Short mmCIF file of C-alpha atoms in Angstrom, two decimals:
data_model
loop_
_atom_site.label_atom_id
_atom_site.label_comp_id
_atom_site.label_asym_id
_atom_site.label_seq_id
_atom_site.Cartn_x
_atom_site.Cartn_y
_atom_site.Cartn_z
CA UNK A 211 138.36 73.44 118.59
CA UNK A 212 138.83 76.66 120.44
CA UNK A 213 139.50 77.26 124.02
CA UNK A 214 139.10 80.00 126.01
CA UNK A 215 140.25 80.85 129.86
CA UNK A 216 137.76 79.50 132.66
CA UNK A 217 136.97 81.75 135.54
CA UNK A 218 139.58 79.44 137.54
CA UNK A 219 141.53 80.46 134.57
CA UNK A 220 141.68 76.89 133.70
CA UNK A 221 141.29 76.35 129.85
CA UNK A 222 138.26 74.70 128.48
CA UNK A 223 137.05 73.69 124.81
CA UNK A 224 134.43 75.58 123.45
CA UNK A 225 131.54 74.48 121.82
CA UNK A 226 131.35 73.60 118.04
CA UNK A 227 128.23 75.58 117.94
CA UNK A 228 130.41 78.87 118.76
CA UNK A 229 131.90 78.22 115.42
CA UNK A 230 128.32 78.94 113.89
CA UNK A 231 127.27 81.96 113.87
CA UNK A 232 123.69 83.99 114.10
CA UNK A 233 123.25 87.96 112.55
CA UNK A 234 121.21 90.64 112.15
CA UNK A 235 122.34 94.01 112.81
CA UNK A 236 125.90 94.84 115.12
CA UNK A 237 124.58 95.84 118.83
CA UNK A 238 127.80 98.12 118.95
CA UNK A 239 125.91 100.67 116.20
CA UNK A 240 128.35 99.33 112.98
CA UNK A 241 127.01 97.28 110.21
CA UNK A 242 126.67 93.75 110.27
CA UNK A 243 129.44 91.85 107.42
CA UNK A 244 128.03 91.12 104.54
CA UNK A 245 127.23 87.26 104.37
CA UNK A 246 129.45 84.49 102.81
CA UNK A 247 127.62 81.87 101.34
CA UNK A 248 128.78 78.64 102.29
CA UNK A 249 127.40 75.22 100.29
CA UNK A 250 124.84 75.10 98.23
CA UNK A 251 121.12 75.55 97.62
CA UNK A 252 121.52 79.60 98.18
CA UNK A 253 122.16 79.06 101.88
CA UNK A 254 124.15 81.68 103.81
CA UNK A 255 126.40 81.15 106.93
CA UNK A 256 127.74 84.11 108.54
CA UNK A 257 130.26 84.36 111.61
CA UNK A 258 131.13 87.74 113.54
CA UNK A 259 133.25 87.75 116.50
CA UNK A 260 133.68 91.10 118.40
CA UNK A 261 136.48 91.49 121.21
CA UNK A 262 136.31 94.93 123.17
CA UNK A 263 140.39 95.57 121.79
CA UNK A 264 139.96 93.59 118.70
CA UNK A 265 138.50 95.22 115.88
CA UNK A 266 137.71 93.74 112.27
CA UNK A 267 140.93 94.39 110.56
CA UNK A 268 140.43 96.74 107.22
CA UNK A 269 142.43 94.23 104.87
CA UNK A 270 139.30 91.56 104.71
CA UNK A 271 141.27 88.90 106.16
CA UNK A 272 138.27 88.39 109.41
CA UNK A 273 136.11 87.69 106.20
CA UNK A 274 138.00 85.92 104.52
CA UNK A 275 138.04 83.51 107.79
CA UNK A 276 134.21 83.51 108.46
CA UNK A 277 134.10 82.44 104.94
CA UNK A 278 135.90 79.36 106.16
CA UNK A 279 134.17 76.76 108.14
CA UNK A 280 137.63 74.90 109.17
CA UNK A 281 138.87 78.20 110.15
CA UNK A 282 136.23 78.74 112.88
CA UNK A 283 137.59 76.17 114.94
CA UNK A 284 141.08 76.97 114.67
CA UNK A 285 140.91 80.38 116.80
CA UNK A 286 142.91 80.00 119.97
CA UNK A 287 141.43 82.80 121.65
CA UNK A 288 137.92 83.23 122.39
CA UNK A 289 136.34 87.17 121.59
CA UNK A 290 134.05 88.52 124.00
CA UNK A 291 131.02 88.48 122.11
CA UNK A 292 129.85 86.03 118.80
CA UNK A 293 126.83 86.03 117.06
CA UNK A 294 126.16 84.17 113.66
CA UNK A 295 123.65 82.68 111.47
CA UNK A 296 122.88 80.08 108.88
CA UNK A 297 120.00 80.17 106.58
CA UNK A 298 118.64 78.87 103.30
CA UNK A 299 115.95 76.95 101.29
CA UNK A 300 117.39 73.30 100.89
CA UNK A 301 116.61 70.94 102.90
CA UNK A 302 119.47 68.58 102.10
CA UNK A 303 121.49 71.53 102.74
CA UNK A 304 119.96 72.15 106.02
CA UNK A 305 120.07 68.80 107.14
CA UNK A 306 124.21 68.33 106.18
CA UNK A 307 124.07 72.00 108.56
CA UNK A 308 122.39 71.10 111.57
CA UNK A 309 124.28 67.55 111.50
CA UNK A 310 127.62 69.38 111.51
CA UNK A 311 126.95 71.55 114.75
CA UNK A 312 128.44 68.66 116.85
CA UNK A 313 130.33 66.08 115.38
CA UNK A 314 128.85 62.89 115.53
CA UNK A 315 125.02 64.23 115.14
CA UNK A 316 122.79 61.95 113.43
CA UNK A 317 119.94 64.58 111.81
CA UNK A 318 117.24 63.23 108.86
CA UNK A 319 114.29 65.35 108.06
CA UNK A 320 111.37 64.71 105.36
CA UNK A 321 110.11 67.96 103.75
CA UNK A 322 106.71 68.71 104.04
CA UNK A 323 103.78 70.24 100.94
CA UNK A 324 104.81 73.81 101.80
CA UNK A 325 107.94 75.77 101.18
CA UNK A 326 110.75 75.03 103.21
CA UNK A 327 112.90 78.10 104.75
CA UNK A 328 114.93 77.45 107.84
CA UNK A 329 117.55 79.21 109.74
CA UNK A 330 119.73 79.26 112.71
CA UNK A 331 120.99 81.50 114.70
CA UNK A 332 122.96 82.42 117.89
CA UNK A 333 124.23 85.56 120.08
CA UNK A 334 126.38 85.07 123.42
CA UNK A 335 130.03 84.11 124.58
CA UNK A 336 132.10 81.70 125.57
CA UNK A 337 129.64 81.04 129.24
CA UNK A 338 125.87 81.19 127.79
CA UNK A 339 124.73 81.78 123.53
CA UNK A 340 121.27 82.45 123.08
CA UNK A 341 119.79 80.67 120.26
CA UNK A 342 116.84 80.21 117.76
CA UNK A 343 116.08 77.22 115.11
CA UNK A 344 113.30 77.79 112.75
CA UNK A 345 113.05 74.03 110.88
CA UNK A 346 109.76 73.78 109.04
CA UNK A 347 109.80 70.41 108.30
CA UNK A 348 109.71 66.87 110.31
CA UNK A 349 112.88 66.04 111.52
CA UNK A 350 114.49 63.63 113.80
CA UNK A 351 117.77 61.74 114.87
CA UNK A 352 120.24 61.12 117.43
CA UNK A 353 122.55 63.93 119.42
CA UNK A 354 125.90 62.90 120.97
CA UNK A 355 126.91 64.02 124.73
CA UNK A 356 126.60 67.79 124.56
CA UNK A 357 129.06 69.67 125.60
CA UNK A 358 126.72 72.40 127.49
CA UNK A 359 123.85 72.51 129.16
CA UNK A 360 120.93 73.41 127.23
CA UNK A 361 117.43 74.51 128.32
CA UNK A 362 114.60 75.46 125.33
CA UNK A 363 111.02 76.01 124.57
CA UNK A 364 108.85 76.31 121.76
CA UNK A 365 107.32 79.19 119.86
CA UNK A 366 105.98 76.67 117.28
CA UNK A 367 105.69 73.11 116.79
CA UNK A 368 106.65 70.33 119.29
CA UNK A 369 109.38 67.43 120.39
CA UNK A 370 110.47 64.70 122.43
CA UNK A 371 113.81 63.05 123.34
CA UNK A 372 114.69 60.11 124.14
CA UNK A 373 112.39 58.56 121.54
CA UNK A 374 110.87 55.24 122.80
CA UNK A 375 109.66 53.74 126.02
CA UNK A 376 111.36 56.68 128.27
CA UNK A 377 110.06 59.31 125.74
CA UNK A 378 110.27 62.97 127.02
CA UNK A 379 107.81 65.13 125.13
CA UNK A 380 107.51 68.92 125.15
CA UNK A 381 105.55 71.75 123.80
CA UNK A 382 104.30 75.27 124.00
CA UNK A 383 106.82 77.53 126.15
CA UNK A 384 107.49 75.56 129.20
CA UNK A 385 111.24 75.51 129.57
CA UNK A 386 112.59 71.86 129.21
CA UNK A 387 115.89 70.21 129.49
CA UNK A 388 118.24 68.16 126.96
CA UNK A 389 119.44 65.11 128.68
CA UNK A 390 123.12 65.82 129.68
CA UNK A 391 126.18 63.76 129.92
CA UNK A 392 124.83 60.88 127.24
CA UNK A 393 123.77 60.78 123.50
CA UNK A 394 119.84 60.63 123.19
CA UNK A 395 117.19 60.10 120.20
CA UNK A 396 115.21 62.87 118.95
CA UNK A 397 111.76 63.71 116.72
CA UNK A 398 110.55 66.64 116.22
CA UNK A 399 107.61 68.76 114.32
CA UNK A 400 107.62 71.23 112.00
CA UNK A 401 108.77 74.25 114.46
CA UNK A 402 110.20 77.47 116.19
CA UNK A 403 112.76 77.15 119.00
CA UNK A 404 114.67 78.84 121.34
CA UNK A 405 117.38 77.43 122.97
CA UNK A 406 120.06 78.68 125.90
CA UNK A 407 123.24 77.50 125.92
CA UNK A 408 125.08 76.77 129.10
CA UNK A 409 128.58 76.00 128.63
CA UNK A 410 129.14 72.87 131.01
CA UNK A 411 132.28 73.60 133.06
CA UNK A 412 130.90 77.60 133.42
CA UNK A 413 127.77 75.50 135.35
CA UNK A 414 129.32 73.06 136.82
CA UNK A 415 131.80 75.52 138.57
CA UNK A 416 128.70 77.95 139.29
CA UNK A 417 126.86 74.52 141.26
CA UNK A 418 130.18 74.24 143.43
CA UNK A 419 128.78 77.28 145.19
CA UNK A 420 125.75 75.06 146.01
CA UNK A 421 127.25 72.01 147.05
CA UNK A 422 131.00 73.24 147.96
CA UNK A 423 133.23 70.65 146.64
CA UNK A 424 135.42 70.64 143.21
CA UNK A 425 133.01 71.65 139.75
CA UNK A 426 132.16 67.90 138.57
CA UNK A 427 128.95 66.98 136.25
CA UNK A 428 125.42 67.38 137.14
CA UNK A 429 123.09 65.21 136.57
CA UNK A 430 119.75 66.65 136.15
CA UNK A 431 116.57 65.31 136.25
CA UNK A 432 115.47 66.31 132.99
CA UNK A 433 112.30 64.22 132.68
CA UNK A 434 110.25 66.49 134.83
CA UNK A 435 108.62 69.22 134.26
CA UNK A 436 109.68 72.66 136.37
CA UNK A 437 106.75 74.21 137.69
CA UNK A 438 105.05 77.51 136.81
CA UNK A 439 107.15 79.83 139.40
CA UNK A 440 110.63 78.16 138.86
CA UNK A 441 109.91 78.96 134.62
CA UNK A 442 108.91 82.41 135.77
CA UNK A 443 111.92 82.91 137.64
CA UNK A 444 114.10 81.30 134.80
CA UNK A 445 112.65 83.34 132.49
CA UNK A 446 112.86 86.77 134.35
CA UNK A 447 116.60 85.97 134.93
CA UNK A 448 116.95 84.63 131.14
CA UNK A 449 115.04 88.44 130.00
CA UNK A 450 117.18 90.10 132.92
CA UNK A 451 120.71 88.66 130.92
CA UNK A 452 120.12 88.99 127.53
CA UNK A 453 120.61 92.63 126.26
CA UNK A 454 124.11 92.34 128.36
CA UNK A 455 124.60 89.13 126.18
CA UNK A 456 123.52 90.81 122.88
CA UNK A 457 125.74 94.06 123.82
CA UNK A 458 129.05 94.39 122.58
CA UNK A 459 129.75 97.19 124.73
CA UNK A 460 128.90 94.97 127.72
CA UNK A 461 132.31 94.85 130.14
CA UNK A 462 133.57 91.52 131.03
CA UNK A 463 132.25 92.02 134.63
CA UNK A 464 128.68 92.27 133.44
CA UNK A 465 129.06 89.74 130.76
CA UNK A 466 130.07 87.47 133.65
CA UNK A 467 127.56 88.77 136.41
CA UNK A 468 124.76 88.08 133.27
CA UNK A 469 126.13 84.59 132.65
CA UNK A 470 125.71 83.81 136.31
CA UNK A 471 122.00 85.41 136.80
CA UNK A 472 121.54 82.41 133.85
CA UNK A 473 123.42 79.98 135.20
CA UNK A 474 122.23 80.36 138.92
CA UNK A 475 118.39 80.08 137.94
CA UNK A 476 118.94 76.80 135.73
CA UNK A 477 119.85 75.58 138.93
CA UNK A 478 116.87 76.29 140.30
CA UNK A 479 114.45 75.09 137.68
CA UNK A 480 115.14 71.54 137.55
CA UNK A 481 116.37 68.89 140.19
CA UNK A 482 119.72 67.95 139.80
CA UNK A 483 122.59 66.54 141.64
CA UNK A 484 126.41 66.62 141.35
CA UNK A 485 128.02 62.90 140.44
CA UNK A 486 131.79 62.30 141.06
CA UNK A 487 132.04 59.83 138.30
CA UNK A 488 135.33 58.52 137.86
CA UNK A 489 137.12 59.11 134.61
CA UNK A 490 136.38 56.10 133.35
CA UNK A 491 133.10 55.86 133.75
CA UNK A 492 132.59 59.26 131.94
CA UNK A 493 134.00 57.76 128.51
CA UNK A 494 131.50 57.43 125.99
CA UNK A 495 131.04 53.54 126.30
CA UNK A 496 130.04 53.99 129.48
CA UNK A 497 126.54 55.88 129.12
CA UNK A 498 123.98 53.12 129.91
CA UNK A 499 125.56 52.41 132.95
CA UNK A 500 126.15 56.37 133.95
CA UNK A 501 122.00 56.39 132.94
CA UNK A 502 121.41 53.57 135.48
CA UNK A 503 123.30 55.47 138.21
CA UNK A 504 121.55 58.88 137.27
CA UNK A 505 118.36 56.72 137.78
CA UNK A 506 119.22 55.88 140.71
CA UNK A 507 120.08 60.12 141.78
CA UNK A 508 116.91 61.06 140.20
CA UNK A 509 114.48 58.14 142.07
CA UNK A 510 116.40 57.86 145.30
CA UNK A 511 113.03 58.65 147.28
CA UNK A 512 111.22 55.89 145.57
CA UNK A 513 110.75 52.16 146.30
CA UNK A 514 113.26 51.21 143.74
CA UNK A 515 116.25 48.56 143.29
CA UNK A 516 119.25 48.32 141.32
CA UNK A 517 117.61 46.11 139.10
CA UNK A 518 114.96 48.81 138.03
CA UNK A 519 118.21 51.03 137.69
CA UNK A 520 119.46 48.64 134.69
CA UNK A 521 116.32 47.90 132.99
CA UNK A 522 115.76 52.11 132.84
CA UNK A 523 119.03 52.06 131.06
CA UNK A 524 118.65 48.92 128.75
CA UNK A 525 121.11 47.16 130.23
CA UNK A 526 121.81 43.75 132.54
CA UNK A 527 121.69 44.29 136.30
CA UNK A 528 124.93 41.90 136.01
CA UNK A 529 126.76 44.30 133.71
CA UNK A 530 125.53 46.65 136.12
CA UNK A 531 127.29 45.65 138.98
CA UNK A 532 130.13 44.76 137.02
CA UNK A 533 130.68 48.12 136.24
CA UNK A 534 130.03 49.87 139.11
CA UNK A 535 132.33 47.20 141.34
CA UNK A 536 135.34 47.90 138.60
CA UNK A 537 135.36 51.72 138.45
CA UNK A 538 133.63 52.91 141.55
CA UNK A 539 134.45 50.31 143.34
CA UNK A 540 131.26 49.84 145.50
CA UNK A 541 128.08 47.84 145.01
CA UNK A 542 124.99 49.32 143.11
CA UNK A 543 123.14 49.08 145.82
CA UNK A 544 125.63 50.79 148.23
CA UNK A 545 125.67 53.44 145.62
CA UNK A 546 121.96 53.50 146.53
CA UNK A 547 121.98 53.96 150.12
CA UNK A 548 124.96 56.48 149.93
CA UNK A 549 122.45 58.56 147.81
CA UNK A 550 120.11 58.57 150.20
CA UNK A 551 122.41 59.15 152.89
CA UNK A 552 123.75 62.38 151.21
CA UNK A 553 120.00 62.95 151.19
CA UNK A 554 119.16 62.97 154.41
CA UNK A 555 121.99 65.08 155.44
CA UNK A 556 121.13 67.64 153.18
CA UNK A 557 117.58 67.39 154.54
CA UNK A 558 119.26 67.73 157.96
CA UNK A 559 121.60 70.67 157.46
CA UNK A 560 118.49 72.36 156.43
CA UNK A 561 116.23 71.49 159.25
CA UNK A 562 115.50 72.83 162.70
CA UNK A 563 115.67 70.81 166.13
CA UNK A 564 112.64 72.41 166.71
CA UNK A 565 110.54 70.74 164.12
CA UNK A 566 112.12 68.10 162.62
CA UNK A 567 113.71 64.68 164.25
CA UNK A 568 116.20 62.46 162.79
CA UNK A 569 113.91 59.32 162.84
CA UNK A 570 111.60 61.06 160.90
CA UNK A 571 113.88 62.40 158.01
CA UNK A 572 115.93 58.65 158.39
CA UNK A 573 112.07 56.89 157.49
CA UNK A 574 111.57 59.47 154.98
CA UNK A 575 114.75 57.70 153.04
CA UNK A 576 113.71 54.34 154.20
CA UNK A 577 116.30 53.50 157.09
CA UNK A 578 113.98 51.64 159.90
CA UNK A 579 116.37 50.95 161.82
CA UNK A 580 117.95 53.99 163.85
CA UNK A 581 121.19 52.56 165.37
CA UNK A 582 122.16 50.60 161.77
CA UNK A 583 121.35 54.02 160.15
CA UNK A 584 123.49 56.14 162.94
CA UNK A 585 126.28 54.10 162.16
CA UNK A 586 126.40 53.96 158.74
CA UNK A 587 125.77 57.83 158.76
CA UNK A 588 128.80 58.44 161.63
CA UNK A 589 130.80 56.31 159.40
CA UNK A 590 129.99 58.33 156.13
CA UNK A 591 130.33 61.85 157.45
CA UNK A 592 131.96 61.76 160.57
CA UNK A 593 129.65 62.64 163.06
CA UNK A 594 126.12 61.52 164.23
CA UNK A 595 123.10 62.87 162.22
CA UNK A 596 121.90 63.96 165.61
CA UNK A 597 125.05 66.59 165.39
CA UNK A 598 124.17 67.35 161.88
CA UNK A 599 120.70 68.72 163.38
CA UNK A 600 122.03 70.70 165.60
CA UNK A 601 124.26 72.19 163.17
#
């Protein structure tokens, strides 16, 4: 897998997906490589990688890598602008294609009475890609834990995630977020979608300027829907960045400043919060029990328990605790009350003496009692919540 420098100049992987490529004609004025077919059924894959001091080479040998799936992982250095494509008329084709953009992707699709075209494509850098999927056909499966964040709408057809009693659905172009951090199920129509592409430490550093501690994962609250001036807002910013991202002229100051306008309204269209998980709780086998603590982020300011935690996530409120006691070393439930804690010092930071009290934000989060909740507050953050009021 390739890596390429973080703005800490830290060294991150890059996504698979960066090894497929999308293209039409070169932004920069030259014409685009002629495709290299890759498997069968027709289908074309092309790659094209453009770095402001790196050129093609004239003996072929850029080609001759594109050519090579393998190869497009192996680079060690990341250009400053990719765009690619894959395309074709096979379905079986397609669906071995669209499994291998992240290892571990199960993808099954059942062709429908009309002809079957599909193709995908993508333009952007190592921070944000911009991406389209035309797939004419019904298709569903299961994702793995992304590796970005990804926000996308659709031109045609419809979806939903997490395929069962917690189904998500989505359609028409109302931006909507896939669930982060975990595998999930997916089914989908016959459709036209496009997709951006967030890589996750480039976001999780940008959200540090938000809630000024060390980049960590977010946990969004992808389940609901943003509302018709946050997807105006997204999508102004999203129109703002993308010629920049398209450009290969674009310097690597506005190539950042555009990933950033992107970045910085994601933030803005859906609820999240930031989650110090532990390392082990971030390893794979742990997902149901990171999905019972995001349920408990995302519903903090509803009547809920633990218990309704577990059961969200399919699992045992005893494997729950378990869990939670082992590698965060706390209860569930005083995971839940430092959640709403954090809340209502937010809430408080925010406020003004003037028209807002600290009994009234401390009910909001259901503490009753003032002089338990002063104490447990002075003893999380080091000073009264009256203090935090006055700022």
């Amino acid at each position: 897998m390739s890596t390429a420098p973080a703005p800490d100049a830290r060294s991150r992987a890059a996504s698979p997906l960066h090894a497929l490529a999308a293209l039409g004609a070169r932004t920069d004025g030259a014409p685009a490589p002629r495709p290299r077919g890759i498997g069968h059924g027709g289908g074309g894959a092309t790659v094209d990688s453009i770095a402001p001091e790196a050129l093609t080479p004239d003996d072929g040998s850029a080609l001759a890598r594109a050519a090579d799936p393998a190869s497009w992982a192996a680079e060690t250095a990341a250009p400053a602008l990719r765009r690619g494509s894959m395309s074709g008329t096979d379905i079986d084709e397609a669906v071995d294609r669209y499994a291998a953009l992240y290892p571990g992707t199960e993808f099954h699709a059942e062709e429908g009475p009309g002809d079957f075209a599909y193709r995908y494509s993508f333009v952007g850098d190592d921070n944000v890609t911009l991406r389209s999927s035309s797939f004419p056909a019904r298709h569903w499966g299961r994702m793995p834990a992304l590796p970005d964040y990804v926000v996308a709408w659709w031109r045609e057809g419809s979806g939903a995630v997490d395929v069962g009693s917690h189904e998500v659905r989505s359609s028409g172009s109302r931006p909507f977020l896939l669930p982060s951090g975990r595998s999930f199920s997916f089914r989908c129509e016959p459709g036209v979608q496009n997709l951006v592409h967030i890589d996750g430490g480039f976001l999780e550093e940008t959200a540090a300027e938000v809630h000024d501690g060390r980049p960590r994962p977010l946990v969004f609250d992808h389940a609901k829907a943003p509302g018709v001036e946050q997807s105006s807002l997204w999508r102004r910013a999203v129109g703002e960045a993308s010629p920049v991202l398209q450009d290969a002229e674009s310097s690597p100051l506005l190539r950042m400043q555009a990933g950033l306008l992107v970045a910085r309204a994601t933030l803005q269209l859906f609820p999240w919060h930031d989650v110090p998980f532990s390392a082990e709780m971030r390893a794979p086998r742990m997902s149901s029990v990171r999905t019972a603590i995001e349920y408990l982020h995302h519903h903090a300011d509803r009547p809920i328990t633990p218990a309704d935690a577990a059961r969200a996530a399919g699992i045992s409120t005893r494997v729950l605790q378990l869990a939670v006691r082992r590698y965060e070393d706390t209860t569930p439930s005083a995971l839940l009350r430092g959640i709403r804690l954090d809340r209502v010092r937010a809430e408080l930071r925010d406020a003004s003496p003037a028209t807002t009290t600290v009994r009234a934000v401390a009910e909001q989060w259901g503490f009753g009692h003032l002089g338990r909740f002063a104490a447990s507050y002075a003893d999380r953050f080091g000073e009264l919540p009256s203090a935090t009021l006055r700022g």
